[in-house]
Coordinates of C-alpha atoms and ligand atoms in Angstrom, one line a residue:
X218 CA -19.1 -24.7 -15.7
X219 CA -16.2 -26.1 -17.6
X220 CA -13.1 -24.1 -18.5
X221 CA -14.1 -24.3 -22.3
X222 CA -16.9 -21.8 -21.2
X223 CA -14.6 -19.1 -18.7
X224 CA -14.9 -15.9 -21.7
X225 CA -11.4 -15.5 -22.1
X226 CA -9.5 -12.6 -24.0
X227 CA -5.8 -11.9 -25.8
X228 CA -5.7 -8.0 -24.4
X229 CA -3.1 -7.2 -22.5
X230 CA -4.1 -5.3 -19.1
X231 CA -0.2 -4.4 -18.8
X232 CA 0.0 -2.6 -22.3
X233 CA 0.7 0.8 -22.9
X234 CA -2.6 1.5 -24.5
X235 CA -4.7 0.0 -21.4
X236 CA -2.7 1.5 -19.0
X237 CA -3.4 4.8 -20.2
X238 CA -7.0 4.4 -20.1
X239 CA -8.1 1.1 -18.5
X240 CA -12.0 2.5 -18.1
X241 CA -13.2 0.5 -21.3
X242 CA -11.2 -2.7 -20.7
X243 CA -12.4 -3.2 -17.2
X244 CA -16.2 -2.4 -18.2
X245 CA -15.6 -5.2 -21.3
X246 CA -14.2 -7.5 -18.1
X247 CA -16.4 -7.1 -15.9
X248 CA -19.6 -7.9 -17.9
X249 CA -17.1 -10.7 -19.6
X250 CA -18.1 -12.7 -16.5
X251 CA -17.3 -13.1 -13.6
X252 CA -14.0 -14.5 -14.2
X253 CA -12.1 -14.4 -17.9
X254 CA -9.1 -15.8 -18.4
X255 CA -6.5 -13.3 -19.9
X256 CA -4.4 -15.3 -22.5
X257 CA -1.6 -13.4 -23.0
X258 CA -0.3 -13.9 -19.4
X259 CA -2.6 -17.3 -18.7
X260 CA -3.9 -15.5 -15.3
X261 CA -7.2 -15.7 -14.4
X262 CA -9.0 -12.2 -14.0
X263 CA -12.0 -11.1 -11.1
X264 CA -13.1 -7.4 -12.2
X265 CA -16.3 -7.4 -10.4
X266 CA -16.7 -6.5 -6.6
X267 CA -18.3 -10.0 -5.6
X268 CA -15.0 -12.0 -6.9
X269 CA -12.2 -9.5 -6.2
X270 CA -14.0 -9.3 -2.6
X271 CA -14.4 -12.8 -2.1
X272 CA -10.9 -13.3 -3.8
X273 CA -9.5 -10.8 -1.2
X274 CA -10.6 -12.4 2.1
X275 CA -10.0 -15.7 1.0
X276 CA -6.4 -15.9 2.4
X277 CA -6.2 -19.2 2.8
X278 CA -7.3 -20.6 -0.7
X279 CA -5.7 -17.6 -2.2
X280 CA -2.4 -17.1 -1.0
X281 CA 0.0 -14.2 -1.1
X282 CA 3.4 -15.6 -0.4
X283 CA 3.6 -17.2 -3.7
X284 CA 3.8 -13.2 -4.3
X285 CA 1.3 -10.6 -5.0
X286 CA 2.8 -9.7 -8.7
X287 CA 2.7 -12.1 -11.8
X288 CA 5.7 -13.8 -10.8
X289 CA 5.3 -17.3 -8.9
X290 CA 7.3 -17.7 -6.4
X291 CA 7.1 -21.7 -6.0
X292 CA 8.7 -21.4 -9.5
X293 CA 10.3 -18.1 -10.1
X294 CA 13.3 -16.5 -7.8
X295 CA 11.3 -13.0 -6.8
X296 CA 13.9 -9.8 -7.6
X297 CA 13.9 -8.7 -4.2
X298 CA 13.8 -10.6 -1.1
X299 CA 10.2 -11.2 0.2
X300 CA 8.0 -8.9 1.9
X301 CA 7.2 -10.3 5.5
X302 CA 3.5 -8.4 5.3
X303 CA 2.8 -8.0 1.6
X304 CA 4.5 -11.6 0.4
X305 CA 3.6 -13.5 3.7
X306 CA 0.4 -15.1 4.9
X307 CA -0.6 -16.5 8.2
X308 CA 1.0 -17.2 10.8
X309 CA 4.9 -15.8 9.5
X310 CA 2.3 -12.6 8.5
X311 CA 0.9 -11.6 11.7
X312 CA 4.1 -11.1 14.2
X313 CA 5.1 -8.2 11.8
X314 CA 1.7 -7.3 11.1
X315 CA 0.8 -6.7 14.8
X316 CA 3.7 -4.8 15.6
X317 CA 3.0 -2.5 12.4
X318 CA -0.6 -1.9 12.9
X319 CA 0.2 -0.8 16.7
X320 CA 2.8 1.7 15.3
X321 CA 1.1 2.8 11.8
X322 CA -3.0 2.8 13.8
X323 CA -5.1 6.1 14.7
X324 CA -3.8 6.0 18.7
X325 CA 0.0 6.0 17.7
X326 CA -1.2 8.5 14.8
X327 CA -2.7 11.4 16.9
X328 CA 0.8 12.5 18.3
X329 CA 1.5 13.7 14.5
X330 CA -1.6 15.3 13.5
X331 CA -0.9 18.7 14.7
X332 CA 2.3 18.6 13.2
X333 CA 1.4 17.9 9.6
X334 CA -1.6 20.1 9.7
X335 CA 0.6 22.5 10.3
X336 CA 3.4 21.4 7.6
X337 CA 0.2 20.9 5.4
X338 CA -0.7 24.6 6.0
X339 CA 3.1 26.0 5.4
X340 CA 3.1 24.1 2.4
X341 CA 0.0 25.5 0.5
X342 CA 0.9 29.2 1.9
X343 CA 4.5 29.0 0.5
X344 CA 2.3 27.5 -2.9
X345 CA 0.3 30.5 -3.3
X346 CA 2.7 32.8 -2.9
X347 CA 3.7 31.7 -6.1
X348 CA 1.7 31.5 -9.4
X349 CA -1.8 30.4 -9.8
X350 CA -1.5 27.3 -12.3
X351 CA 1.4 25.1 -11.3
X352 CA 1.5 21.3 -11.9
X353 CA 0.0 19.6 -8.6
X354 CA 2.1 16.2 -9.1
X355 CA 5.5 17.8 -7.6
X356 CA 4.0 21.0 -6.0
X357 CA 1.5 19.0 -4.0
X358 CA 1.0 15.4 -4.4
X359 CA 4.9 14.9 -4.0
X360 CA 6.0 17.7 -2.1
X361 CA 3.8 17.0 1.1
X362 CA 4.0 13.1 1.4
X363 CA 8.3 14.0 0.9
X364 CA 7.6 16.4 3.3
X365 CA 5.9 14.5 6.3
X366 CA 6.6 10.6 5.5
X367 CA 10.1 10.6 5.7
X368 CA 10.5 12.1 8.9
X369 CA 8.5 10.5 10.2
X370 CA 10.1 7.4 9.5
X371 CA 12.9 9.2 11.0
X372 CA 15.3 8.7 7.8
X373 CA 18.5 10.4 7.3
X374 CA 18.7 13.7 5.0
X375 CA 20.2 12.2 2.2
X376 CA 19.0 10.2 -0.8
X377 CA 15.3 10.9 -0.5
X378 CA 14.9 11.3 -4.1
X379 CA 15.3 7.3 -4.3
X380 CA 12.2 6.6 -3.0
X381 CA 9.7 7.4 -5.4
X382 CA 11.7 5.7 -8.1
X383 CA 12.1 3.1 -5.9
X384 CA 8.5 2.7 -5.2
X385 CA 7.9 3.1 -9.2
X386 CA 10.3 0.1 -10.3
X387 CA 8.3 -1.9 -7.6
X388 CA 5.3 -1.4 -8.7
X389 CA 5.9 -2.0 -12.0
X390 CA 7.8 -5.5 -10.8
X391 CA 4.0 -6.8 -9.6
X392 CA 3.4 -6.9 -13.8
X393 CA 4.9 -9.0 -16.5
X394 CA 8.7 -8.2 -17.4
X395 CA 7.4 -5.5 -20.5
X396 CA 9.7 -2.3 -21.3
X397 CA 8.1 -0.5 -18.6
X398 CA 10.1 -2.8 -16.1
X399 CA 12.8 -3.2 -18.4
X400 CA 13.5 0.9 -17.9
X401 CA 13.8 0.5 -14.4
X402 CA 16.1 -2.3 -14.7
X403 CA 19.4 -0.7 -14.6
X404 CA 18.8 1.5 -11.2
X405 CA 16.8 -1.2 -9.4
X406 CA 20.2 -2.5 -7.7
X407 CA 21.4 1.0 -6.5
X408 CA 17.9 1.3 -5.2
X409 CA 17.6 -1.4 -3.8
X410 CA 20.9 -1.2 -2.1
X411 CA 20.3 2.2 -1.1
X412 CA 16.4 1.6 0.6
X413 CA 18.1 -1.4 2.1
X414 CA 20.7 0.5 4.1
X415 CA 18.0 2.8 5.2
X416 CA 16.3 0.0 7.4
X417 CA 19.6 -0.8 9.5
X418 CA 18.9 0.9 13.2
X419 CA 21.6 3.5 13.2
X420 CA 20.3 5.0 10.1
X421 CA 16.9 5.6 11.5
X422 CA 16.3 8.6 14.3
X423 CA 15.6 7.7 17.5
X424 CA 11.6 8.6 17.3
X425 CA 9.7 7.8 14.3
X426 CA 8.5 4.6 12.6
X427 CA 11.4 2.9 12.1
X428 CA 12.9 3.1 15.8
X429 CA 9.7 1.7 17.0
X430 CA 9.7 -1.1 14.6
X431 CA 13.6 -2.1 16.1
X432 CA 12.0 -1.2 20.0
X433 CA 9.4 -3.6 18.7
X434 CA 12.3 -6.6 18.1
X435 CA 13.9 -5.4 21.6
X436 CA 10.6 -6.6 23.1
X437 CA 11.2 -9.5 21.5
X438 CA 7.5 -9.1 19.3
X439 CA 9.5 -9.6 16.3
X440 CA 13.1 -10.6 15.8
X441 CA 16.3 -8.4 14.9
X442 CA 16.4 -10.0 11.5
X443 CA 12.6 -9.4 10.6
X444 CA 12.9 -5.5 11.8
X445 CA 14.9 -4.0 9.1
X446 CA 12.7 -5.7 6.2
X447 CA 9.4 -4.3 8.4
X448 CA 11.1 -0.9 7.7
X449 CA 11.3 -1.9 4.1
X450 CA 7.7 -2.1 3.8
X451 CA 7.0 1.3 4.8
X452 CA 9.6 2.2 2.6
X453 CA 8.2 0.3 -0.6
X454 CA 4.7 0.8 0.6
X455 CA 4.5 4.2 1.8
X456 CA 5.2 6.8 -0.5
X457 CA 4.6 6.6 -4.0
X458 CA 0.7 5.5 -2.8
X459 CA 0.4 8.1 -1.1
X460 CA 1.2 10.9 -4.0
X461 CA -0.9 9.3 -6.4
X462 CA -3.9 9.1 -3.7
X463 CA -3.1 13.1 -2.7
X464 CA -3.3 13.5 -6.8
X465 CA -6.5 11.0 -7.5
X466 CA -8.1 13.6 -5.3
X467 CA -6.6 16.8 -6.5
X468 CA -7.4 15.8 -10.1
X469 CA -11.3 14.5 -8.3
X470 CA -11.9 18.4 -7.0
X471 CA -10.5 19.7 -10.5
X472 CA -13.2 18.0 -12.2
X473 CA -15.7 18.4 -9.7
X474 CA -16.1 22.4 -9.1
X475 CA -19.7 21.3 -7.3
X476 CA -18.1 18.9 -4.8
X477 CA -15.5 21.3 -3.7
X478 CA -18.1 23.7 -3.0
X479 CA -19.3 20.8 -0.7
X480 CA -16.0 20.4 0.8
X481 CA -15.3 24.2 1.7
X482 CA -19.1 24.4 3.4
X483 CA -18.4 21.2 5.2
X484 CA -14.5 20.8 5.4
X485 CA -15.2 17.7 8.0
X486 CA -16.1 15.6 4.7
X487 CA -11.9 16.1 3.8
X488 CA -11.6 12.0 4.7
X489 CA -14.7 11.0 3.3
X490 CA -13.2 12.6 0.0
X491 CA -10.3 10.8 0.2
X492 CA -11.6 7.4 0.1
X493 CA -14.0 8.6 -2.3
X494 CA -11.1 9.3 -4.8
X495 CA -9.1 6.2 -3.6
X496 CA -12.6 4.3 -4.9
X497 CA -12.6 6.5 -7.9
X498 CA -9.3 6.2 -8.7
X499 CA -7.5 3.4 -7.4
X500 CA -4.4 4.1 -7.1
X501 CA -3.2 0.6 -6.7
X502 CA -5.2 -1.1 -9.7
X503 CA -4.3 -4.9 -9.7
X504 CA -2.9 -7.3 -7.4
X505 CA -2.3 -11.1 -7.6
X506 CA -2.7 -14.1 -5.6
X507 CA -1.8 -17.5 -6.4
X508 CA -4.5 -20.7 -5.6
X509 CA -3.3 -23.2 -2.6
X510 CA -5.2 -25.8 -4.1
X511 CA -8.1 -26.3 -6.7
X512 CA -10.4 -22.9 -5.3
X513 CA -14.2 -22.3 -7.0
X514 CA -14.7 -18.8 -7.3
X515 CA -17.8 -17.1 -9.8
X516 CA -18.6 -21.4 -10.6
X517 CA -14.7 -21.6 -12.2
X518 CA -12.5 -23.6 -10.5
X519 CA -8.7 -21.9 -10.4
X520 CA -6.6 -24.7 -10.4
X521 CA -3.7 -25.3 -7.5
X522 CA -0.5 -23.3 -8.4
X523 CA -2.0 -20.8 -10.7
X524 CA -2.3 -17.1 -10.8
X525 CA -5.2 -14.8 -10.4
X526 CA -5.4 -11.1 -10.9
X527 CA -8.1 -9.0 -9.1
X528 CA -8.9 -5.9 -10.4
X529 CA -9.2 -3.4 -7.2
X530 CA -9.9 -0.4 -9.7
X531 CA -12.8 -2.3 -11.8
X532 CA -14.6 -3.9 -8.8
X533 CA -14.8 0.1 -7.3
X534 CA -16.5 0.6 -10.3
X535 CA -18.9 -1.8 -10.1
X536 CA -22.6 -1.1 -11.0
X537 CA -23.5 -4.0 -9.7
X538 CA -22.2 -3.0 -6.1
X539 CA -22.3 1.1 -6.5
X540 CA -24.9 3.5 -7.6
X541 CA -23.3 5.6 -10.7
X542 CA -19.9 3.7 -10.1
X543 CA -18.1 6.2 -12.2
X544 CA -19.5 10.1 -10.1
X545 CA -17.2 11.2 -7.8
X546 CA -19.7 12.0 -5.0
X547 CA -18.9 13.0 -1.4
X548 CA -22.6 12.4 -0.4
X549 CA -21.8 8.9 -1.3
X550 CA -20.4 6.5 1.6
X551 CA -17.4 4.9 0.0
X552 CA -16.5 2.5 2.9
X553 CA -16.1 -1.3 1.6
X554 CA -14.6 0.3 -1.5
X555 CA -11.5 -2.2 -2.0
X556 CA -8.6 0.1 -3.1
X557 CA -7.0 -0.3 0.4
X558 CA -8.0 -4.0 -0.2
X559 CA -10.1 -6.2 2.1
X560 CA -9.5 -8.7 4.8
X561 CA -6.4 -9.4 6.9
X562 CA -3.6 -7.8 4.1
X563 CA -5.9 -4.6 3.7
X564 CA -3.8 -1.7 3.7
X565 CA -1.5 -1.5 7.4
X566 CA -0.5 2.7 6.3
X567 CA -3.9 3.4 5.5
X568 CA -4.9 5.7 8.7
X569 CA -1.3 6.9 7.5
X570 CA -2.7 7.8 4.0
X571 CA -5.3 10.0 5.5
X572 CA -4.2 11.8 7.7
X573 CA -2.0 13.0 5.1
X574 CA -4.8 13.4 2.9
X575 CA -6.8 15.0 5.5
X576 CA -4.1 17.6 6.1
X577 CA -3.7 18.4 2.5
X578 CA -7.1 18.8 1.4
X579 CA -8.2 20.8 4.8
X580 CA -5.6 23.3 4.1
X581 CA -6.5 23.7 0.8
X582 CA -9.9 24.3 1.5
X583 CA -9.6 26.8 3.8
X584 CA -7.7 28.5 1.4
X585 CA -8.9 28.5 -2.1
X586 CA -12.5 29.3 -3.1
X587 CA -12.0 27.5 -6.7
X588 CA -9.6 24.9 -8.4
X589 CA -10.1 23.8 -12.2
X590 CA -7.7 21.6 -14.0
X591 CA -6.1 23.7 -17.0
X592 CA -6.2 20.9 -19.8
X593 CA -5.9 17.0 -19.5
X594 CA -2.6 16.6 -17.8
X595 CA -0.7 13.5 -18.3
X596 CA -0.9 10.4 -17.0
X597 CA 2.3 8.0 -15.5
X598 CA 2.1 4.7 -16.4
X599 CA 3.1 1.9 -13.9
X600 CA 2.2 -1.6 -14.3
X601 CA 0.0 -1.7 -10.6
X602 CA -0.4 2.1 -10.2
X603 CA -2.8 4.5 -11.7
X604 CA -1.0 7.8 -11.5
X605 CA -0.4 11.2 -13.0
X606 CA 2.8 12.7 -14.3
X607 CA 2.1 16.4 -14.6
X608 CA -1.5 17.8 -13.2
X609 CA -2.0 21.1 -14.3
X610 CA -4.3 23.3 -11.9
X611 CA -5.3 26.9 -11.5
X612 CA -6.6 28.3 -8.5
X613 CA -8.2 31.4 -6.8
X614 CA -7.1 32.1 -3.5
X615 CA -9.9 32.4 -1.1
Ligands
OVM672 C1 6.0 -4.2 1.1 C2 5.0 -3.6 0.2 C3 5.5 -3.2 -1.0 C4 4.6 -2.6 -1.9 C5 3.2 -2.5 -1.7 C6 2.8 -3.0 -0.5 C7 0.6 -2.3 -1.0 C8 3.7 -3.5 0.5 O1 7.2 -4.2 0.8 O2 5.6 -4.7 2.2 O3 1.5 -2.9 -0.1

């Protein structure tokens, strides 16, 4: 195929109006082909699951430390220094990789598990006590990843309500400069500053995340000046992926009064409903990589130096790799679904993610016999994430 054939379009994945409903674009994408050039930004696009998969494990054709956002890095000075995991392949990626994994996998996890069951538990009591509609986004999808993460990170009391702005400016950074960056702009320094000084040794407790990350450079697995930017990444990573997960599968059992059922008779499915709604929702809709050389993907070749954007959310959508892409379905196994991503980047917080999940939706369940969504709610718009501002839900206390 020659690039005069690629389908190509002038919509803009990044506006407003696709943002806020991105369902129709990314059907018109992926039956574009399986790769369409997108001429506003001069990208070229994977939206079904073959590419964005193939685009995924492909690390070393498709590379991430040119950065994972529009921006090039061989060409552009990025707006924050570097991730060492996110913005780093092989073999700068894996020291800080290892060491994460080993601190952030299900072994090092089980020591918290009681604890934010319980916290979970506290949380949807105190909930209850109150009203029966309240707006899930800062009752529940904020409050308990604010409650848990943090701590466990081992961060100081003060200036926690930078992180999910932080988070929010960042995510909208992986996108083109438009006015949703621009907003975010003038607090991105402070911010920045501020997530920054949390990483420094003495501002972390002596037993969560961020202490083993510097015991980690002690050992000499990583070095003092790569520890502090590992605690960035949770930081960056951690939190604002999280809520919108929790939320994706608050607003998954508000539509679905049949699958809660499900969940209540068999409360063990809790995980298996979280990645469901991660699939369904896809909290983290787009990433980039950039081409280490001329790469053939879908019969296009993506020339050396230039961008592509996978579309996570479109390719867990994808009839031509799911049965009825678009049911949220807890009888369905959801497991190579790519929201987390694939291959060697895929997710390092992810056991992180569900446990939280996991602890959430248990207690819920346990708890209340029936939860509807009152109205649409409104949706946030980020230039990466698919999120909720308000989610309005009523419930009946079981
Ligand atoms: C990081 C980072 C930031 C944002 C997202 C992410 C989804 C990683 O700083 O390492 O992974």
């Amino acid at each position: 195929m020659t690039t005069a054939t690629i389908p190509a379009t002038a919509v803009d994945p990044f506006s407003p109006e696709v943002l806020a409903d991105p369902l129709p674009f990314q059907a018109w994408l992926r039956d574009a082909g399986p790769v369409v050039h997108l001429k506003r930004h001069d990208v070229h696009a994977f939206a079904r699951y073959e590419q964005v998969h193939a685009a995924l494990v492909d690390w070393q054709g498709l590379q991430s430390a040119a950065g994972v956002g529009l921006s090039n890095f061989r060409f552009e000075k990025p707006w924050r220094p570097p991730s060492l995991l996110l913005e780093a392949d092989p073999p700068r990626h894996d020291a800080p990789r290892r060491v994460l994994s080993g601190i952030l996998g299900p072994r090092a996890l089980r020591r918290l598990r009681e604890r934010w069951f319980a916290d979970a538990e506290r949380l949807v009591d105190e909930l209850l006590d109150g009203p029966d509609e309240f707006d899930a986004v800062p009752a529940l999808a904020e409050a308990f990843p604010l409650r848990v993460f943090p701590d466990a990170v081992g961060l100081g009391p003060d200036g926690r309500e930078n992180l999910l702005p932080y988070g929010n400016h960042l995510f909208n950074a992986f996108g083109p400069p438009n006015a949703l960056v621009e907003a975010g702009n003038g607090r991105a320094a402070e911010l920045g500053a501020w997530v920054g000084a949390q990483c420094a040794r003495d501002a972390l407790s002596g037993d969560g995340f961020g202490a083993a990350i510097w015991a980690a450079s002690d050992r000499g697995e990583i070095t003092p000046e790569q520890a502090p930017m590992i605690v960035r990444s949770l930081l960056s990573a951690g939190v604002d992926t999280t809520v919108h997960g929790i939320a994706a599968v608050l607003h998954a059992f508000a539509t679905h009064p049949e699958q809660w059922r499900r969940l209540r008779e068999r409360p063990d499915l809790a995980r298996v409903a979280f990645d469901e709604a991660v699939r369904w929702q896809s909290p983290v809709q787009t990433f980039f990589r950039t081409a280490t050389r001329d790469v053939e993907i879908g019969g296009i070749v993506i020339p050396d130096g230039s961008k592509i954007l996978m579309f996570l959310g479109a390719a867990n959508r994808d009839p031509r790799r799911w049965a009825e892409p678009d049911a949220f379905d807890l009888a369905r196994d959801p497991s190579g679904h790519v929201g987390f991503g694939m291959g060697l980047h895929q997710c390092v917080g992810q056991h992180v993610a569900r446990l939280e999940a996991e602890a959430l939706v248990t207690a819920l369940a346990a708890r209340v016999s029936s939860i509807e969504q009152v109205g649409d709610g409104e949706r946030h718009l980020n230039n990466t994430l698919r999120a909720w501002a308000s989610l309005p839900l009523r419930v009946h206390r079981a």
